[in-house]
Amino acid sequence: MKRCIYLYCFLLLFISCKKNITETKETTKSGPINIPDSIKIAIDSIGGITKTSATLYLFVQSGNENVMDRGILYGTDKAFAQDTLKASATVTYGNGAFKLTLSELTPGTTYFFKPYVKDRNGLFIYGDSANFTTVVPLQAKVYIDSLSFVSADSLWKYWDMLYPWGSDHNGSARMYADNVSLLGNNTLRISAFRVPQTEGKSGADPYLTIAYHSGAIHAKQKIELTDQEPYWVISGDFQVPTMIGSWPAFWITGANSWPPEIDMMEFKGNNTCWQNTVDGTDWQHTSWQTTPTVVSNAGGWHNYKMIFYRTSSTMIAEDLFIDGIKEATHIADFMNKPFWLIINMQMEGSSGSFGSGPQSAQMQVRNVYLASYNAIP
């Protein structure tokens, strides 16, 4: 009888121990899993940025085998406190690398993002944040629309007579509004005539004796490369004289000081077009970039154009064209410097000494176009 009692007690003890072992194992299963390797996530690169989308390349640096989910948080709030969105990766590449393409973004907007992973315990681990800016939509602001010479009303809407500073400049011609006329067909003519007696000297350096009446116009709109308008196009069709003593020009010059200056078209008594850029600290300390181009049938109609754009916070580049062919690229320190746009028929000076010019000369202009852009195409 005692033997039966001992056996019964032994069986009860065995069953009780077995039950405790099983319960311990089940408790371990439902508790936190030990993840020995730390998980680290990083940003590889950002690419494919458009007006409304961007592709982000990321990777798990370590602990990839313990990652259950990976993706990014993103939004326009740098602190990720408001309007934060979540994007989860659906495809991984190799050892933890993945990419995400974000769409339906707002153009011209800075987005902040940071990668995340979720481990087997459901804990989120974040990487460093970064940002990108979607492309700004290209918008043109047309200041002169190629039809400014179609009527007198249009001419006066976009242009003023003479130079911005008055009637005199660096040649032997004095400017008068009567020497500017419209010919119809959106064409403007500037005429220069020798006067029978002098009117004294020019009021501008080098103070030449006045021998001609001529004409000049300047655009009412100033030109200035800024962060808001970093790209400009200036263009026009011209028929110019090329005889000694004639000095037609299509140019921009500093509105507040000289230099700066850019000559898009300048002829000085022959068939060579001079395209110049003048930079410097003041008029006594200048540097010149000069590109002379021989133009076939220079007295016929030709198009002269400049594309003018920002290259840094202080520097610009200007691409100079004749008939659609780029003849030069000049670089200068012209950011945030306002310019006047001028069309004029000066005489003698750089094109010939006093008395060397013709009795008369004329130039014709049409299709002058001036526009800025809010971004660089």
Short mmCIF file of C-alpha atoms in Angstrom, two decimals:
data_model
loop_
_atom_site.label_atom_id
_atom_site.label_comp_id
_atom_site.label_asym_id
_atom_site.label_seq_id
_atom_site.Cartn_x
_atom_site.Cartn_y
_atom_site.Cartn_z
CA MET A 1 0.00 0.00 0.00
CA LYS A 2 2.82 2.47 0.84
CA ARG A 3 4.45 1.69 -2.53
CA CYS A 4 1.23 2.73 -4.31
CA ILE A 5 1.05 5.97 -2.32
CA TYR A 6 4.71 6.82 -3.18
CA LEU A 7 4.11 6.11 -6.88
CA TYR A 8 1.00 8.28 -6.89
CA CYS A 9 2.89 11.20 -5.27
CA PHE A 10 5.74 10.84 -7.74
CA LEU A 11 3.35 11.02 -10.69
CA LEU A 12 1.71 14.18 -9.29
CA LEU A 13 5.11 15.85 -8.85
CA PHE A 14 6.20 14.90 -12.38
CA ILE A 15 3.03 16.26 -13.95
CA SER A 16 3.31 19.51 -11.97
CA CYS A 17 6.93 20.09 -13.04
CA LYS A 18 6.11 19.38 -16.67
CA LYS A 19 3.28 21.90 -16.54
CA ASN A 20 5.58 24.60 -15.09
CA ILE A 21 8.20 24.05 -17.79
CA THR A 22 5.60 24.36 -20.54
CA GLU A 23 4.20 27.58 -19.06
CA THR A 24 7.68 29.10 -18.88
CA LYS A 25 8.31 28.42 -22.55
CA GLU A 26 4.99 29.95 -23.55
CA THR A 27 5.71 33.04 -21.49
CA THR A 28 9.04 33.42 -23.30
CA LYS A 29 7.27 33.22 -26.67
CA SER A 30 4.89 36.04 -25.82
CA GLY A 31 7.58 38.33 -24.36
CA PRO A 32 10.19 40.57 -26.13
CA ILE A 33 12.59 38.93 -28.56
CA ASN A 34 16.27 39.56 -27.95
CA ILE A 35 17.76 41.27 -31.05
CA PRO A 36 21.53 41.20 -30.61
CA ASP A 37 22.47 43.29 -33.67
CA SER A 38 21.63 47.02 -33.63
CA ILE A 39 19.67 48.28 -36.64
CA LYS A 40 20.94 51.31 -38.51
CA ILE A 41 19.35 52.97 -41.55
CA ALA A 42 20.80 55.65 -43.85
CA ILE A 43 20.09 57.72 -46.95
CA ASP A 44 22.01 56.81 -50.09
CA SER A 45 20.91 59.46 -52.60
CA ILE A 46 18.05 61.55 -53.98
CA GLY A 47 17.26 61.50 -57.67
CA GLY A 48 14.62 62.05 -60.29
CA ILE A 49 13.33 65.29 -58.79
CA THR A 50 10.58 66.84 -60.91
CA LYS A 51 7.86 69.38 -60.25
CA THR A 52 5.68 66.79 -58.50
CA SER A 53 7.85 63.76 -57.70
CA ALA A 54 11.17 62.55 -56.31
CA THR A 55 12.90 59.18 -55.88
CA LEU A 56 14.76 58.41 -52.65
CA TYR A 57 17.38 55.67 -52.34
CA LEU A 58 17.99 54.29 -48.82
CA PHE A 59 19.58 51.27 -47.17
CA VAL A 60 19.76 49.42 -43.87
CA GLN A 61 23.36 49.56 -42.74
CA SER A 62 23.10 46.76 -40.16
CA GLY A 63 20.54 44.42 -38.64
CA ASN A 64 18.66 43.92 -41.89
CA GLU A 65 17.54 40.40 -40.87
CA ASN A 66 15.59 41.88 -37.94
CA VAL A 67 13.68 44.48 -39.99
CA MET A 68 9.97 43.89 -40.49
CA ASP A 69 9.12 47.17 -42.28
CA ARG A 70 11.07 50.10 -43.71
CA GLY A 71 10.14 53.44 -45.26
CA ILE A 72 10.19 57.18 -44.63
CA LEU A 73 8.31 59.93 -42.89
CA TYR A 74 8.05 63.08 -45.01
CA GLY A 75 6.36 66.44 -45.20
CA THR A 76 6.93 70.19 -45.37
CA ASP A 77 7.48 70.55 -41.62
CA LYS A 78 11.15 70.27 -40.71
CA ALA A 79 10.20 69.07 -37.21
CA PHE A 80 7.78 66.44 -38.58
CA ALA A 81 5.14 67.80 -36.22
CA GLN A 82 2.49 68.68 -38.79
CA ASP A 83 1.27 67.25 -42.09
CA THR A 84 3.67 64.33 -41.82
CA LEU A 85 3.08 61.47 -44.24
CA LYS A 86 4.40 57.93 -44.20
CA ALA A 87 5.57 55.85 -47.16
CA SER A 88 6.48 52.18 -46.72
CA ALA A 89 8.85 50.34 -49.06
CA THR A 90 7.40 47.42 -50.98
CA VAL A 91 10.62 46.21 -52.64
CA THR A 92 14.12 45.77 -51.24
CA TYR A 93 17.32 45.28 -53.18
CA GLY A 94 20.27 43.22 -51.99
CA ASN A 95 21.22 43.59 -48.37
CA GLY A 96 18.57 46.01 -47.16
CA ALA A 97 18.68 48.63 -49.92
CA PHE A 98 15.36 50.07 -51.04
CA LYS A 99 13.89 53.02 -52.89
CA LEU A 100 10.72 55.06 -52.66
CA THR A 101 9.18 57.29 -55.32
CA LEU A 102 7.02 60.08 -53.94
CA SER A 103 4.38 61.57 -56.22
CA GLU A 104 1.69 64.24 -56.18
CA LEU A 105 4.09 66.69 -54.54
CA THR A 106 3.69 70.45 -54.74
CA PRO A 107 5.98 72.20 -57.29
CA GLY A 108 8.66 74.50 -55.93
CA THR A 109 8.33 73.15 -52.38
CA THR A 110 10.95 71.91 -49.91
CA TYR A 111 10.17 68.51 -48.39
CA PHE A 112 11.88 67.05 -45.33
CA PHE A 113 12.15 63.31 -44.82
CA LYS A 114 13.76 60.74 -42.54
CA PRO A 115 13.98 56.97 -43.00
CA TYR A 116 12.62 54.49 -40.50
CA VAL A 117 12.65 50.74 -39.84
CA LYS A 118 10.37 48.69 -37.61
CA ASP A 119 11.97 45.73 -35.86
CA ARG A 120 10.44 42.40 -34.81
CA ASN A 121 9.32 43.88 -31.51
CA GLY A 122 7.35 46.59 -33.30
CA LEU A 123 9.82 49.30 -32.29
CA PHE A 124 10.58 52.12 -34.77
CA ILE A 125 14.17 53.23 -35.38
CA TYR A 126 14.87 56.44 -37.35
CA GLY A 127 17.79 57.66 -39.41
CA ASP A 128 19.01 61.19 -40.00
CA SER A 129 16.71 63.59 -41.84
CA ALA A 130 17.37 65.29 -45.19
CA ASN A 131 15.44 67.44 -47.64
CA PHE A 132 14.88 68.17 -51.31
CA THR A 133 13.03 70.86 -53.25
CA THR A 134 10.72 70.05 -56.13
CA VAL A 135 11.28 71.82 -59.44
CA VAL A 136 9.80 75.28 -59.81
CA PRO A 137 7.44 75.51 -62.83
CA LEU A 138 9.06 77.54 -65.58
CA GLN A 139 7.17 80.79 -66.07
CA ALA A 140 8.07 83.61 -68.44
CA LYS A 141 7.37 87.25 -67.71
CA VAL A 142 7.33 89.01 -71.07
CA TYR A 143 8.21 92.69 -70.75
CA ILE A 144 8.45 93.49 -74.49
CA ASP A 145 6.48 91.15 -76.73
CA SER A 146 8.10 91.56 -80.19
CA LEU A 147 5.30 93.91 -81.32
CA SER A 148 6.37 97.12 -79.61
CA PHE A 149 6.90 98.91 -82.95
CA VAL A 150 3.52 98.04 -84.42
CA SER A 151 2.02 101.41 -83.46
CA ALA A 152 2.84 104.68 -81.74
CA ASP A 153 0.80 103.63 -78.70
CA SER A 154 2.78 100.42 -78.41
CA LEU A 155 6.09 102.25 -78.86
CA TRP A 156 5.34 104.67 -76.04
CA LYS A 157 4.04 101.86 -73.84
CA TYR A 158 7.40 100.07 -73.81
CA TRP A 159 10.02 102.67 -74.73
CA ASP A 160 11.24 106.17 -73.91
CA MET A 161 13.20 108.45 -76.24
CA LEU A 162 16.89 109.32 -75.96
CA TYR A 163 19.34 107.72 -73.56
CA PRO A 164 18.21 107.21 -69.96
CA TRP A 165 20.55 110.06 -68.97
CA GLY A 166 19.77 112.47 -71.85
CA SER A 167 20.73 113.29 -75.41
CA ASP A 168 24.53 113.00 -75.47
CA HIS A 169 26.98 110.14 -75.25
CA ASN A 170 30.43 109.14 -76.51
CA GLY A 171 30.18 110.00 -80.22
CA SER A 172 29.55 113.10 -82.31
CA ALA A 173 25.75 112.65 -82.56
CA ARG A 174 23.17 114.29 -80.33
CA MET A 175 19.91 112.37 -79.94
CA TYR A 176 16.49 113.76 -80.86
CA ALA A 177 13.06 112.14 -80.75
CA ASP A 178 12.33 113.43 -84.27
CA ASN A 179 15.00 111.10 -85.63
CA VAL A 180 13.03 108.05 -84.50
CA SER A 181 10.08 106.95 -86.67
CA LEU A 182 7.80 103.99 -87.36
CA LEU A 183 7.72 102.58 -90.89
CA GLY A 184 4.80 100.18 -90.48
CA ASN A 185 5.07 96.38 -90.47
CA ASN A 186 6.35 96.54 -86.86
CA THR A 187 9.56 98.30 -87.94
CA LEU A 188 11.29 101.25 -86.29
CA ARG A 189 13.86 103.47 -88.01
CA ILE A 190 16.57 105.59 -86.44
CA SER A 191 18.15 108.16 -88.77
CA ALA A 192 21.32 110.19 -88.40
CA PHE A 193 21.99 113.41 -90.39
CA ARG A 194 25.05 115.61 -90.50
CA VAL A 195 24.28 119.14 -89.30
CA PRO A 196 25.75 122.12 -91.22
CA GLN A 197 27.18 123.75 -88.12
CA THR A 198 28.22 122.43 -84.78
CA GLU A 199 26.19 122.63 -81.60
CA GLY A 200 29.18 122.66 -79.32
CA LYS A 201 30.53 119.55 -77.67
CA SER A 202 28.88 116.43 -76.31
CA GLY A 203 28.17 116.54 -72.62
CA ALA A 204 29.57 113.03 -72.19
CA ASP A 205 33.13 111.77 -72.19
CA PRO A 206 35.16 112.13 -74.47
CA TYR A 207 33.24 115.37 -75.20
CA LEU A 208 33.38 115.22 -78.99
CA THR A 209 32.15 118.07 -81.16
CA ILE A 210 28.54 117.51 -82.18
CA ALA A 211 28.32 116.89 -85.95
CA TYR A 212 25.07 114.87 -86.24
CA HIS A 213 21.48 114.65 -85.12
CA SER A 214 20.46 111.06 -84.50
CA GLY A 215 18.15 108.98 -82.33
CA ALA A 216 18.09 106.57 -79.43
CA ILE A 217 15.45 104.73 -77.43
CA HIS A 218 15.63 102.85 -74.15
CA ALA A 219 13.24 100.32 -72.62
CA LYS A 220 11.15 101.46 -69.68
CA GLN A 221 11.67 98.07 -68.05
CA LYS A 222 15.02 97.64 -66.35
CA ILE A 223 16.80 94.30 -66.54
CA GLU A 224 18.17 92.70 -63.39
CA LEU A 225 19.22 89.13 -62.66
CA THR A 226 17.93 88.14 -59.23
CA ASP A 227 17.07 84.92 -57.45
CA GLN A 228 13.45 85.53 -58.47
CA GLU A 229 14.34 86.28 -62.12
CA PRO A 230 17.58 84.36 -62.77
CA TYR A 231 17.18 83.94 -66.55
CA TRP A 232 16.56 86.59 -69.23
CA VAL A 233 16.25 86.57 -73.00
CA ILE A 234 16.88 89.71 -75.08
CA SER A 235 16.53 89.55 -78.85
CA GLY A 236 15.96 91.75 -81.90
CA ASP A 237 16.23 91.90 -85.68
CA PHE A 238 18.39 94.70 -87.09
CA GLN A 239 19.39 96.17 -90.42
CA VAL A 240 22.38 98.46 -89.84
CA PRO A 241 24.83 100.65 -91.77
CA THR A 242 28.45 99.52 -91.93
CA MET A 243 30.19 102.55 -93.47
CA ILE A 244 32.98 104.42 -91.68
CA GLY A 245 31.58 106.87 -89.16
CA SER A 246 28.37 104.91 -88.43
CA TRP A 247 28.09 103.32 -84.99
CA PRO A 248 24.78 101.44 -84.40
CA ALA A 249 24.34 99.46 -81.20
CA PHE A 250 21.97 97.18 -79.29
CA TRP A 251 23.20 97.04 -75.71
CA ILE A 252 22.53 97.13 -71.99
CA THR A 253 24.35 99.33 -69.52
CA GLY A 254 24.35 99.79 -65.76
CA ALA A 255 21.38 101.76 -64.46
CA ASN A 256 23.25 102.93 -61.36
CA SER A 257 26.87 103.06 -62.53
CA TRP A 258 29.27 102.20 -65.34
CA PRO A 259 30.46 99.51 -65.71
CA PRO A 260 28.63 97.10 -66.12
CA GLU A 261 27.86 96.94 -69.85
CA ILE A 262 27.02 94.24 -72.41
CA ASP A 263 26.94 94.93 -76.15
CA MET A 264 24.81 92.42 -78.03
CA MET A 265 25.40 94.19 -81.34
CA GLU A 266 27.83 96.96 -82.22
CA PHE A 267 29.20 97.85 -85.68
CA LYS A 268 32.01 100.36 -86.06
CA GLY A 269 32.39 101.15 -89.74
CA ASN A 270 32.74 97.68 -91.28
CA ASN A 271 31.12 94.22 -91.36
CA THR A 272 32.43 93.09 -87.96
CA CYS A 273 29.92 92.79 -85.13
CA TRP A 274 31.44 93.43 -81.72
CA GLN A 275 29.91 91.69 -78.71
CA ASN A 276 31.47 93.01 -75.54
CA THR A 277 31.18 92.68 -71.78
CA VAL A 278 32.66 95.35 -69.53
CA ASP A 279 33.17 94.67 -65.84
CA GLY A 280 35.16 96.43 -63.16
CA THR A 281 35.06 98.37 -59.93
CA ASP A 282 34.59 101.75 -61.66
CA TRP A 283 35.11 103.48 -65.02
CA GLN A 284 38.83 103.81 -64.38
CA HIS A 285 39.31 100.12 -63.55
CA THR A 286 37.61 97.96 -66.18
CA SER A 287 38.05 94.53 -67.71
CA TRP A 288 36.76 93.63 -71.17
CA GLN A 289 35.63 90.42 -72.79
CA THR A 290 35.33 91.01 -76.53
CA THR A 291 34.11 88.75 -79.34
CA PRO A 292 34.34 90.15 -82.89
CA THR A 293 32.40 88.28 -85.59
CA VAL A 294 32.46 89.02 -89.30
CA VAL A 295 28.85 89.02 -90.50
CA SER A 296 28.09 88.08 -94.09
CA ASN A 297 25.93 90.75 -95.76
CA ALA A 298 26.15 92.73 -92.56
CA GLY A 299 23.86 95.46 -93.89
CA GLY A 300 20.96 93.02 -94.31
CA TRP A 301 18.53 91.79 -91.68
CA HIS A 302 20.11 89.75 -88.89
CA ASN A 303 19.02 88.60 -85.46
CA TYR A 304 21.11 89.43 -82.38
CA LYS A 305 20.26 87.74 -79.10
CA MET A 306 21.56 87.29 -75.57
CA ILE A 307 20.56 84.67 -73.01
CA PHE A 308 21.57 85.99 -69.63
CA TYR A 309 21.52 83.69 -66.56
CA ARG A 310 22.71 83.20 -62.98
CA THR A 311 25.61 80.82 -62.28
CA SER A 312 26.15 81.64 -58.58
CA SER A 313 25.04 84.11 -55.93
CA THR A 314 27.20 86.80 -57.58
CA MET A 315 28.15 85.58 -61.06
CA ILE A 316 26.24 85.39 -64.34
CA ALA A 317 26.88 83.93 -67.77
CA GLU A 318 25.72 85.45 -71.04
CA ASP A 319 25.38 83.47 -74.26
CA LEU A 320 25.64 85.79 -77.28
CA PHE A 321 24.08 84.80 -80.60
CA ILE A 322 24.00 86.04 -84.18
CA ASP A 323 21.30 84.50 -86.37
CA GLY A 324 20.79 81.69 -83.88
CA ILE A 325 24.48 80.70 -83.72
CA LYS A 326 26.20 81.12 -80.36
CA GLU A 327 29.30 83.21 -80.91
CA ALA A 328 30.47 83.60 -77.31
CA THR A 329 29.83 83.04 -73.64
CA HIS A 330 31.04 85.74 -71.29
CA ILE A 331 31.15 85.53 -67.49
CA ALA A 332 30.77 88.52 -65.17
CA ASP A 333 29.91 89.68 -61.67
CA PHE A 334 26.49 91.08 -62.64
CA MET A 335 24.01 89.50 -60.22
CA ASN A 336 21.56 92.00 -58.69
CA LYS A 337 22.80 94.85 -60.89
CA PRO A 338 20.07 96.71 -62.83
CA PHE A 339 20.55 97.55 -66.52
CA TRP A 340 19.00 99.78 -69.14
CA LEU A 341 18.29 98.32 -72.58
CA ILE A 342 19.28 100.79 -75.32
CA ILE A 343 19.04 100.94 -79.12
CA ASN A 344 20.87 103.85 -80.72
CA MET A 345 22.65 105.17 -83.79
CA GLN A 346 25.78 106.92 -82.56
CA MET A 347 28.24 108.41 -85.05
CA GLU A 348 32.03 108.67 -85.38
CA GLY A 349 33.86 108.23 -82.08
CA SER A 350 34.95 104.56 -82.13
CA SER A 351 33.82 104.36 -85.77
CA GLY A 352 35.83 107.25 -87.18
CA SER A 353 37.37 110.61 -86.41
CA PHE A 354 35.53 113.92 -86.66
CA GLY A 355 34.45 114.63 -90.24
CA SER A 356 34.99 111.03 -91.44
CA GLY A 357 31.33 110.01 -91.26
CA PRO A 358 28.74 110.02 -94.05
CA GLN A 359 26.14 112.72 -94.67
CA SER A 360 23.44 110.37 -93.33
CA ALA A 361 22.90 106.85 -92.07
CA GLN A 362 19.97 104.82 -90.83
CA MET A 363 19.22 101.63 -89.00
CA GLN A 364 16.00 99.64 -88.82
CA VAL A 365 14.73 97.46 -85.98
CA ARG A 366 11.89 94.98 -85.51
CA ASN A 367 10.83 92.08 -83.29
CA VAL A 368 12.60 93.25 -80.14
CA TYR A 369 11.80 90.77 -77.36
CA LEU A 370 12.54 91.01 -73.64
CA ALA A 371 11.48 88.39 -71.09
CA SER A 372 12.58 86.99 -67.75
CA TYR A 373 12.05 83.55 -66.24
CA ASN A 374 11.57 82.51 -62.63
CA ALA A 375 13.97 79.57 -63.05
CA ILE A 376 16.74 78.42 -65.36
CA PRO A 377 15.33 76.05 -68.01
#
